[in-house]
PDB file of C-alpha atoms in Angstrom:
ATOM      1  CA  MET A1052     -15.886   2.877  -4.199  1.00 51.00           C
ATOM      2  CA  GLU A1053     -17.308   4.822  -7.013  1.00 62.00           C
ATOM      3  CA  GLU A1054     -15.554   7.862  -5.936  1.00 76.00           C
ATOM      4  CA  ALA A1055     -12.627   5.953  -5.090  1.00 71.00           C
ATOM      5  CA  ARG A1056     -12.582   4.892  -9.109  1.00 80.00           C
ATOM      6  CA  ASN A1057     -12.080   8.808  -9.559  1.00 92.00           C
ATOM      7  CA  ARG A1058      -8.327   8.370  -8.750  1.00 97.00           C
ATOM      8  CA  LEU A1059      -5.953   6.262 -10.793  1.00 97.00           C
ATOM      9  CA  LEU A1060      -2.337   5.232  -9.550  1.00 98.00           C
ATOM     10  CA  VAL A1061       0.331   4.042 -12.575  1.00 98.00           C
ATOM     11  CA  VAL A1062       2.930   2.341 -10.481  1.00 98.00           C
ATOM     12  CA  SER A1063       5.869   1.477 -13.189  1.00 98.00           C
ATOM     13  CA  ALA A1064       9.461   0.342 -12.563  1.00 97.00           C
ATOM     14  CA  HIS A1065      10.741   2.536 -15.177  1.00 96.00           C
ATOM     15  CA  PRO A1066      10.035   6.207 -16.417  1.00 96.00           C
ATOM     16  CA  GLY A1067       8.855   5.268 -20.244  1.00 95.00           C
ATOM     17  CA  ASP A1068       6.694   2.011 -19.257  1.00 96.00           C
ATOM     18  CA  VAL A1069       4.280   4.774 -18.666  1.00 97.00           C
ATOM     19  CA  LEU A1070       3.780   6.326 -21.817  1.00 97.00           C
ATOM     20  CA  TRP A1071       4.057   2.803 -23.778  1.00 96.00           C
ATOM     21  CA  ARG A1072       1.983   1.229 -22.406  1.00 96.00           C
ATOM     22  CA  CYS A1073      -0.352   3.183 -20.259  1.00 98.00           C
ATOM     23  CA  ALA A1074      -0.990   6.969 -21.012  1.00 98.00           C
ATOM     24  CA  GLY A1075      -3.292   6.603 -23.470  1.00 98.00           C
ATOM     25  CA  ALA A1076      -6.098   5.194 -20.836  1.00 98.00           C
ATOM     26  CA  VAL A1077      -4.288   8.084 -18.347  1.00 98.00           C
ATOM     27  CA  ALA A1078      -5.387  10.442 -21.019  1.00 98.00           C
ATOM     28  CA  LYS A1079      -9.223   9.345 -21.163  1.00 97.00           C
ATOM     29  CA  HIS A1080      -9.930   8.976 -17.084  1.00 97.00           C
ATOM     30  CA  VAL A1081      -8.129  12.530 -17.349  1.00 97.00           C
ATOM     31  CA  LYS A1082     -10.087  13.739 -19.915  1.00 97.00           C
ATOM     32  CA  GLU A1083     -13.497  11.441 -18.517  1.00 96.00           C
ATOM     33  CA  GLY A1084     -13.722  13.682 -15.776  1.00 96.00           C
ATOM     34  CA  GLY A1085     -11.012  11.320 -13.110  1.00 96.00           C
ATOM     35  CA  GLU A1086      -7.588  12.452 -10.987  1.00 97.00           C
ATOM     36  CA  ALA A1087      -4.202  10.413 -12.697  1.00 98.00           C
ATOM     37  CA  ARG A1088      -1.352  10.323 -10.312  1.00 98.00           C
ATOM     38  CA  ILE A1089       2.045   8.638 -11.067  1.00 98.00           C
ATOM     39  CA  ILE A1090       4.809   6.601  -9.474  1.00 98.00           C
ATOM     40  CA  SER A1091       8.070   5.767 -11.564  1.00 98.00           C
ATOM     41  CA  LEU A1092       9.727   3.404  -9.209  1.00 98.00           C
ATOM     42  CA  SER A1093      13.511   4.675 -10.592  1.00 96.00           C
ATOM     43  CA  TYR A1094      14.586   6.953 -12.907  1.00 95.00           C
ATOM     44  CA  GLY A1095      14.681   4.654 -15.532  1.00 92.00           C
ATOM     45  CA  ILE A1096      18.640   5.545 -16.106  1.00 92.00           C
ATOM     46  CA  ALA A1097      20.190   1.495 -16.698  1.00 89.00           C
ATOM     47  CA  GLY A1098      18.154  -0.471 -19.523  1.00 83.00           C
ATOM     48  CA  GLU A1099      16.090   2.177 -20.331  1.00 85.00           C
ATOM     49  CA  SER A1100      19.207   4.967 -21.004  1.00 85.00           C
ATOM     50  CA  VAL A1101      20.997   3.327 -23.474  1.00 87.00           C
ATOM     51  CA  ALA A1102      20.306   5.906 -25.910  1.00 87.00           C
ATOM     52  CA  LEU A1103      21.546   8.367 -23.550  1.00 90.00           C
ATOM     53  CA  TRP A1104      24.079   6.887 -22.691  1.00 91.00           C
ATOM     54  CA  LYS A1105      25.485   6.805 -25.752  1.00 90.00           C
ATOM     55  CA  GLN A1106      25.402  10.911 -25.938  1.00 92.00           C
ATOM     56  CA  GLU A1107      29.204  12.184 -25.233  1.00 91.00           C
ATOM     57  CA  GLY A1108      29.518  13.712 -20.919  1.00 92.00           C
ATOM     58  CA  MET A1109      27.624  11.770 -20.047  1.00 91.00           C
ATOM     59  CA  THR A1110      26.181  10.949 -15.857  1.00 95.00           C
ATOM     60  CA  ALA A1111      23.908   9.349 -13.884  1.00 92.00           C
ATOM     61  CA  GLU A1112      23.365  12.161 -11.781  1.00 95.00           C
ATOM     62  CA  LYS A1113      22.442  14.443 -15.960  1.00 95.00           C
ATOM     63  CA  ALA A1114      21.225  11.428 -16.709  1.00 94.00           C
ATOM     64  CA  LYS A1115      18.734  11.118 -14.730  1.00 95.00           C
ATOM     65  CA  GLN A1116      17.789  15.121 -14.491  1.00 96.00           C
ATOM     66  CA  ILE A1117      16.550  14.493 -18.517  1.00 95.00           C
ATOM     67  CA  ARG A1118      14.517  11.471 -17.105  1.00 95.00           C
ATOM     68  CA  VAL A1119      12.826  13.838 -14.953  1.00 96.00           C
ATOM     69  CA  GLU A1120      11.850  16.822 -17.122  1.00 97.00           C
ATOM     70  CA  GLN A1121      10.983  13.914 -19.781  1.00 97.00           C
ATOM     71  CA  MET A1122       8.530  12.216 -17.015  1.00 97.00           C
ATOM     72  CA  GLU A1123       7.764  15.761 -15.395  1.00 98.00           C
ATOM     73  CA  ASN A1124       6.048  17.168 -19.333  1.00 98.00           C
ATOM     74  CA  ALA A1125       4.897  13.408 -20.254  1.00 98.00           C
ATOM     75  CA  ALA A1126       2.718  14.109 -17.435  1.00 98.00           C
ATOM     76  CA  LYS A1127       1.841  17.816 -18.022  1.00 98.00           C
ATOM     77  CA  VAL A1128       0.794  16.662 -21.502  1.00 98.00           C
ATOM     78  CA  LEU A1129      -1.463  13.507 -19.974  1.00 98.00           C
ATOM     79  CA  GLY A1130      -2.741  15.578 -17.674  1.00 98.00           C
ATOM     80  CA  ALA A1131      -1.356  14.034 -14.509  1.00 98.00           C
ATOM     81  CA  SER A1132       0.734  14.747 -11.574  1.00 98.00           C
ATOM     82  CA  CYS A1133       4.256  12.476 -11.247  1.00 98.00           C
ATOM     83  CA  GLU A1134       6.697  11.985  -8.882  1.00 97.00           C
ATOM     84  CA  ILE A1135       9.767   9.330  -8.879  1.00 97.00           C
ATOM     85  CA  TRP A1136      11.362   7.599  -6.666  1.00 97.00           C
ATOM     86  CA  ASP A1137      15.257   6.674  -6.758  1.00 95.00           C
ATOM     87  CA  LEU A1138      14.728   2.721  -5.463  1.00 96.00           C
ATOM     88  CA  PRO A1139      16.980   0.049  -7.532  1.00 94.00           C
ATOM     89  CA  GLU A1140      16.828  -1.090 -11.140  1.00 94.00           C
ATOM     90  CA  TYR A1141      18.320  -3.581 -12.707  1.00 92.00           C
ATOM     91  CA  PRO A1142      17.102  -6.142 -10.706  1.00 92.00           C
ATOM     92  CA  PHE A1143      14.263  -4.356  -8.721  1.00 94.00           C
ATOM     93  CA  ARG A1144      15.394  -4.589  -5.199  1.00 94.00           C
ATOM     94  CA  PRO A1145      12.208  -2.980  -2.867  1.00 94.00           C
ATOM     95  CA  ALA A1146      12.863  -3.180   0.215  1.00 94.00           C
ATOM     96  CA  VAL A1147      10.277  -3.463   3.399  1.00 95.00           C
ATOM     97  CA  GLU A1148      10.031   0.089   3.963  1.00 96.00           C
ATOM     98  CA  ASP A1149       9.751   0.254  -0.005  1.00 97.00           C
ATOM     99  CA  MET A1150       5.900  -1.093   0.344  1.00 97.00           C
ATOM    100  CA  TYR A1151       5.123   0.860   3.844  1.00 97.00           C
ATOM    101  CA  ARG A1152       5.468   3.570   1.421  1.00 98.00           C
ATOM    102  CA  LEU A1153       3.437   2.181  -1.545  1.00 98.00           C
ATOM    103  CA  ALA A1154       1.221   1.853   1.331  1.00 97.00           C
ATOM    104  CA  ALA A1155       1.414   5.317   2.794  1.00 97.00           C
ATOM    105  CA  VAL A1156       0.291   6.589  -0.884  1.00 98.00           C
ATOM    106  CA  LEU A1157      -2.574   4.966  -1.669  1.00 97.00           C
ATOM    107  CA  ARG A1158      -3.909   5.338   1.989  1.00 97.00           C
ATOM    108  CA  THR A1159      -3.938   8.096   1.621  1.00 96.00           C
ATOM    109  CA  TYR A1160      -5.142   9.340  -1.776  1.00 97.00           C
ATOM    110  CA  GLN A1161      -7.472   6.365  -2.241  1.00 96.00           C
ATOM    111  CA  PRO A1162      -7.271   5.176  -6.120  1.00 97.00           C
ATOM    112  CA  GLY A1163      -9.984   2.774  -7.282  1.00 95.00           C
ATOM    113  CA  ILE A1164      -7.288   2.024 -10.340  1.00 96.00           C
ATOM    114  CA  VAL A1165      -4.731   0.855 -10.038  1.00 97.00           C
ATOM    115  CA  LEU A1166      -2.643   0.640 -13.740  1.00 98.00           C
ATOM    116  CA  THR A1167       0.917  -1.746 -13.549  1.00 98.00           C
ATOM    117  CA  HIS A1168       3.205  -4.383 -14.697  1.00 97.00           C
ATOM    118  CA  HIS A1169       1.824  -7.820 -15.648  1.00 96.00           C
ATOM    119  CA  ASP A1170       4.046 -10.249 -13.588  1.00 93.00           C
ATOM    120  CA  SER A1171       5.815 -11.684 -16.642  1.00 89.00           C
ATOM    121  CA  ASP A1172       8.558 -10.224 -18.667  1.00 89.00           C
ATOM    122  CA  PRO A1173      11.154 -12.138 -19.655  1.00 88.00           C
ATOM    123  CA  LEU A1174      13.119  -9.683 -21.153  1.00 87.00           C
ATOM    124  CA  ASN A1175      13.277  -7.159 -18.081  1.00 90.00           C
ATOM    125  CA  PRO A1176      14.031  -8.303 -15.178  1.00 91.00           C
ATOM    126  CA  ASP A1177      12.121  -5.296 -13.776  1.00 94.00           C
ATOM    127  CA  HIS A1178       9.135  -5.593 -14.390  1.00 94.00           C
ATOM    128  CA  GLY A1179       7.602  -9.015 -13.421  1.00 93.00           C
ATOM    129  CA  LEU A1180       9.630  -8.480 -10.213  1.00 95.00           C
ATOM    130  CA  ILE A1181       6.537  -4.984  -9.500  1.00 97.00           C
ATOM    131  CA  LEU A1182       3.149  -6.372  -9.347  1.00 97.00           C
ATOM    132  CA  ASP A1183       3.658  -8.822  -6.313  1.00 97.00           C
ATOM    133  CA  PHE A1184       5.577  -5.284  -5.004  1.00 98.00           C
ATOM    134  CA  VAL A1185       2.450  -3.991  -5.180  1.00 98.00           C
ATOM    135  CA  LYS A1186      -0.586  -6.252  -4.184  1.00 96.00           C
ATOM    136  CA  ASN A1187       1.546  -6.435  -1.132  1.00 97.00           C
ATOM    137  CA  ALA A1188       1.983  -2.963  -0.695  1.00 97.00           C
ATOM    138  CA  VAL A1189      -2.012  -3.310  -1.208  1.00 97.00           C
ATOM    139  CA  GLU A1190      -2.724  -5.419   1.299  1.00 96.00           C
ATOM    140  CA  ILE A1191      -0.207  -3.874   4.143  1.00 96.00           C
ATOM    141  CA  ALA A1192      -2.801  -0.384   3.288  1.00 97.00           C
ATOM    142  CA  GLY A1193      -5.969  -2.680   4.497  1.00 95.00           C
ATOM    143  CA  ALA A1194      -4.641  -3.833   7.879  1.00 95.00           C
ATOM    144  CA  ASP A1195      -5.673  -2.005  10.014  1.00 92.00           C
ATOM    145  CA  GLY A1196      -3.994  -3.567  12.197  1.00 93.00           C
ATOM    146  CA  ILE A1197      -1.226  -1.893  10.634  1.00 94.00           C
ATOM    147  CA  ARG A1198      -0.181   1.378  11.976  1.00 94.00           C
ATOM    148  CA  ILE A1199       1.885   3.709   9.344  1.00 94.00           C
ATOM    149  CA  GLU A1200       2.846   7.611   9.778  1.00 93.00           C
ATOM    150  CA  GLY A1201       0.888  10.306   8.424  1.00 93.00           C
ATOM    151  CA  THR A1202      -1.856   7.578   7.285  1.00 95.00           C
ATOM    152  CA  VAL A1203      -5.124   5.382   8.839  1.00 92.00           C
ATOM    153  CA  PRO A1204      -6.336   2.409   8.586  1.00 89.00           C
ATOM    154  CA  GLY A1205      -9.190   2.271   5.808  1.00 85.00           C
ATOM    155  CA  PHE A1206      -7.969   0.936   2.209  1.00 91.00           C
ATOM    156  CA  ASP A1207     -10.399  -0.305   0.892  1.00 91.00           C
ATOM    157  CA  ARG A1208      -8.776  -2.296  -2.384  1.00 92.00           C
ATOM    158  CA  PRO A1209      -8.709  -0.971  -6.049  1.00 94.00           C
ATOM    159  CA  GLU A1210      -8.833  -2.608  -9.022  1.00 95.00           C
ATOM    160  CA  ILE A1211      -5.712  -3.704 -10.747  1.00 97.00           C
ATOM    161  CA  TYR A1212      -4.406  -3.497 -14.089  1.00 97.00           C
ATOM    162  CA  CYS A1213      -1.721  -5.147 -15.639  1.00 97.00           C
ATOM    163  CA  PHE A1214      -0.812  -3.404 -18.547  1.00 97.00           C
ATOM    164  CA  GLU A1215       0.581  -4.913 -21.987  1.00 96.00           C
ATOM    165  CA  PRO A1216       4.448  -6.343 -21.593  1.00 93.00           C
ATOM    166  CA  HIS A1217       6.794  -5.355 -24.522  1.00 87.00           C
ATOM    167  CA  ALA A1218       7.005  -8.520 -25.897  1.00 86.00           C
ATOM    168  CA  SER A1219       4.314 -10.428 -25.074  1.00 87.00           C
ATOM    169  CA  GLU A1220       3.415 -12.967 -27.498  1.00 85.00           C
ATOM    170  CA  ALA A1221       6.896 -14.502 -24.477  1.00 87.00           C
ATOM    171  CA  SER A1222       5.300 -13.882 -21.399  1.00 88.00           C
ATOM    172  CA  ASP A1223       1.920 -15.331 -20.571  1.00 87.00           C
ATOM    173  CA  PHE A1224       0.289 -11.897 -20.778  1.00 93.00           C
ATOM    174  CA  LYS A1225      -3.345 -12.876 -21.724  1.00 93.00           C
ATOM    175  CA  PRO A1226      -5.260  -9.984 -22.448  1.00 95.00           C
ATOM    176  CA  ASN A1227      -8.793  -9.466 -20.725  1.00 94.00           C
ATOM    177  CA  VAL A1228      -9.589  -5.726 -21.830  1.00 96.00           C
ATOM    178  CA  PHE A1229      -8.988  -3.157 -24.563  1.00 97.00           C
ATOM    179  CA  ILE A1230      -9.906   0.413 -23.971  1.00 97.00           C
ATOM    180  CA  ASP A1231     -10.375   2.169 -26.777  1.00 97.00           C
ATOM    181  CA  ILE A1232      -7.474   5.862 -26.893  1.00 98.00           C
ATOM    182  CA  THR A1233      -9.275   7.140 -30.106  1.00 98.00           C
ATOM    183  CA  ASP A1234     -10.631  10.037 -29.019  1.00 97.00           C
ATOM    184  CA  VAL A1235      -6.992  10.994 -26.953  1.00 98.00           C
ATOM    185  CA  TRP A1236      -4.101   9.216 -29.019  1.00 98.00           C
ATOM    186  CA  GLU A1237      -2.874  12.616 -29.853  1.00 98.00           C
ATOM    187  CA  VAL A1238      -2.300  13.335 -26.878  1.00 98.00           C
ATOM    188  CA  LYS A1239      -0.409   9.775 -26.361  1.00 98.00           C
ATOM    189  CA  ASP A1240       1.406  10.751 -28.916  1.00 98.00           C
ATOM    190  CA  ALA A1241       2.179  13.773 -27.569  1.00 98.00           C
ATOM    191  CA  ALA A1242       3.609  12.323 -24.118  1.00 98.00           C
ATOM    192  CA  MET A1243       5.422  10.051 -26.065  1.00 98.00           C
ATOM    193  CA  ALA A1244       7.324  12.349 -27.693  1.00 98.00           C
ATOM    194  CA  CYS A1245       8.756  13.928 -24.265  1.00 97.00           C
ATOM    195  CA  MET A1246      11.345  11.351 -24.895  1.00 95.00           C
ATOM    196  CA  PRO A1247      12.235  12.115 -28.169  1.00 94.00           C
ATOM    197  CA  ASP A1248      16.032   9.550 -27.924  1.00 90.00           C
ATOM    198  CA  LYS A1249      13.494   6.262 -27.900  1.00 91.00           C
ATOM    199  CA  ALA A1250      11.502   7.603 -31.217  1.00 93.00           C
ATOM    200  CA  SER A1251      11.648   2.992 -31.856  1.00 93.00           C
ATOM    201  CA  ILE A1252       9.693   2.136 -28.821  1.00 94.00           C
ATOM    202  CA  ARG A1253       7.329   5.171 -30.256  1.00 96.00           C
ATOM    203  CA  LYS A1254       6.314   3.629 -33.138  1.00 96.00           C
ATOM    204  CA  ALA A1255       6.502   0.032 -32.513  1.00 95.00           C
ATOM    205  CA  TYR A1256       3.840   1.273 -29.754  1.00 96.00           C
ATOM    206  CA  THR A1257       1.931   2.871 -32.830  1.00 98.00           C
ATOM    207  CA  GLU A1258       2.532  -0.267 -34.217  1.00 97.00           C
ATOM    208  CA  ARG A1259       0.974  -1.841 -30.970  1.00 96.00           C
ATOM    209  CA  ALA A1260      -1.936   0.587 -30.084  1.00 98.00           C
ATOM    210  CA  ILE A1261      -3.129   0.095 -34.242  1.00 98.00           C
ATOM    211  CA  LEU A1262      -2.849  -4.314 -33.418  1.00 96.00           C
ATOM    212  CA  ARG A1263      -4.734  -3.472 -30.616  1.00 97.00           C
ATOM    213  CA  ALA A1264      -7.409  -1.691 -31.606  1.00 98.00           C
ATOM    214  CA  THR A1265      -8.213  -4.410 -34.220  1.00 97.00           C
ATOM    215  CA  ASN A1266      -8.603  -7.166 -31.175  1.00 96.00           C
ATOM    216  CA  ALA A1267     -11.347  -4.391 -29.370  1.00 97.00           C
ATOM    217  CA  LYS A1268     -13.239  -4.399 -32.809  1.00 96.00           C
ATOM    218  CA  SER A1269     -13.286  -8.172 -33.029  1.00 96.00           C
ATOM    219  CA  PHE A1270     -14.739  -7.999 -29.173  1.00 94.00           C
ATOM    220  CA  GLY A1271     -17.279  -5.570 -30.407  1.00 91.00           C
ATOM    221  CA  ARG A1272     -16.026  -1.767 -29.914  1.00 93.00           C
ATOM    222  CA  LYS A1273     -17.236  -0.408 -33.934  1.00 93.00           C
ATOM    223  CA  GLY A1274     -15.098   2.703 -34.903  1.00 94.00           C
ATOM    224  CA  CYS A1275     -11.413   1.954 -33.071  1.00 97.00           C
ATOM    225  CA  LYS A1276      -8.676   3.146 -34.327  1.00 98.00           C
ATOM    226  CA  TYR A1277      -6.498   2.457 -31.374  1.00 98.00           C
ATOM    227  CA  ALA A1278      -6.198   0.638 -28.603  1.00 98.00           C
ATOM    228  CA  GLU A1279      -3.998  -0.308 -25.259  1.00 98.00           C
ATOM    229  CA  ALA A1280      -4.811  -3.457 -23.258  1.00 97.00           C
ATOM    230  CA  TYR A1281      -4.965  -5.027 -19.670  1.00 97.00           C
ATOM    231  CA  ARG A1282      -5.383  -7.596 -18.571  1.00 96.00           C
ATOM    232  CA  ALA A1283      -7.622  -7.733 -14.858  1.00 96.00           C
ATOM    233  CA  PHE A1284      -5.573  -9.262 -11.900  1.00 93.00           C
ATOM    234  CA  LEU A1285      -8.384  -9.822  -9.932  1.00 88.00           C
ATOM    235  CA  PRO A1286     -12.238 -10.468 -10.662  1.00 88.00           C
ATOM    236  CA  PHE A1287     -13.956  -7.276  -8.904  1.00 79.00           C
ATOM    237  CA  ALA A1288     -17.079  -6.874  -8.010  1.00 79.00           C
ATOM    238  CA  ARG A1289     -20.203  -4.329  -8.974  1.00 73.00           C
ATOM    239  CA  GLY A1290     -24.076  -3.333  -7.092  1.00 74.00           C
ATOM    240  CA  GLY A1291     -26.823  -3.919  -9.865  1.00 71.00           C
ATOM    241  CA  GLY A1292     -26.954  -6.667 -11.963  1.00 74.00           C
ATOM    242  CA  PHE A1293     -24.414  -6.225 -15.916  1.00 68.00           C
ATOM    243  CA  PRO A1294     -24.264  -2.732 -17.536  1.00 62.00           C
ATOM    244  CA  ARG A1295     -27.041  -2.239 -20.458  1.00 55.00           C
TER     245      ARG A1295
END
């Protein structure tokens, strides 16, 4: 499992969700020698692309191509691999085969850490549905009696962390993990800059990172200037005693 923890998987509803909510953790994981893979389940051309649709001559295909280029550029900045699945959005409506598709990724990539959405976000019809999709795929991947083409049974449940929704105050999100991203802040900021049509969101999440740094300092992370907040979805067990 310790080897698996070197591999981090992000599953997001839309490309921008990764940049705002967990790019710092991804950058830090890679900086410390880990491997990161990003899956955006949709192109984010509905609610996430309001500014794009204001551009003259914009079409769905043009918007998708823009999001692909932006996501690939951001992933390169972060040192991660990325892919975009063309699943329905607004609202997210996955089919059973989509869960099996993610389960196949889990079996072949074998991540020890998964970052995804919290199960409540009243400002977005997609975000609150992703966690259930992910946890179902995790259980499918771990079921030895389920055969998935191109994979072999055998998958240990990873540590799952939910990143912060846009309006935590309007949801039941209560963080219990703060990641100090001070040393990779410039990397996260450069990744956010890869989506220039969302400049106001970039500013908002800069302010959020400073706020979460204040929280992190309150819980013992002295000198923290920028942080991200997460909630561990399930308890997890490790060998040995408490960390020293």
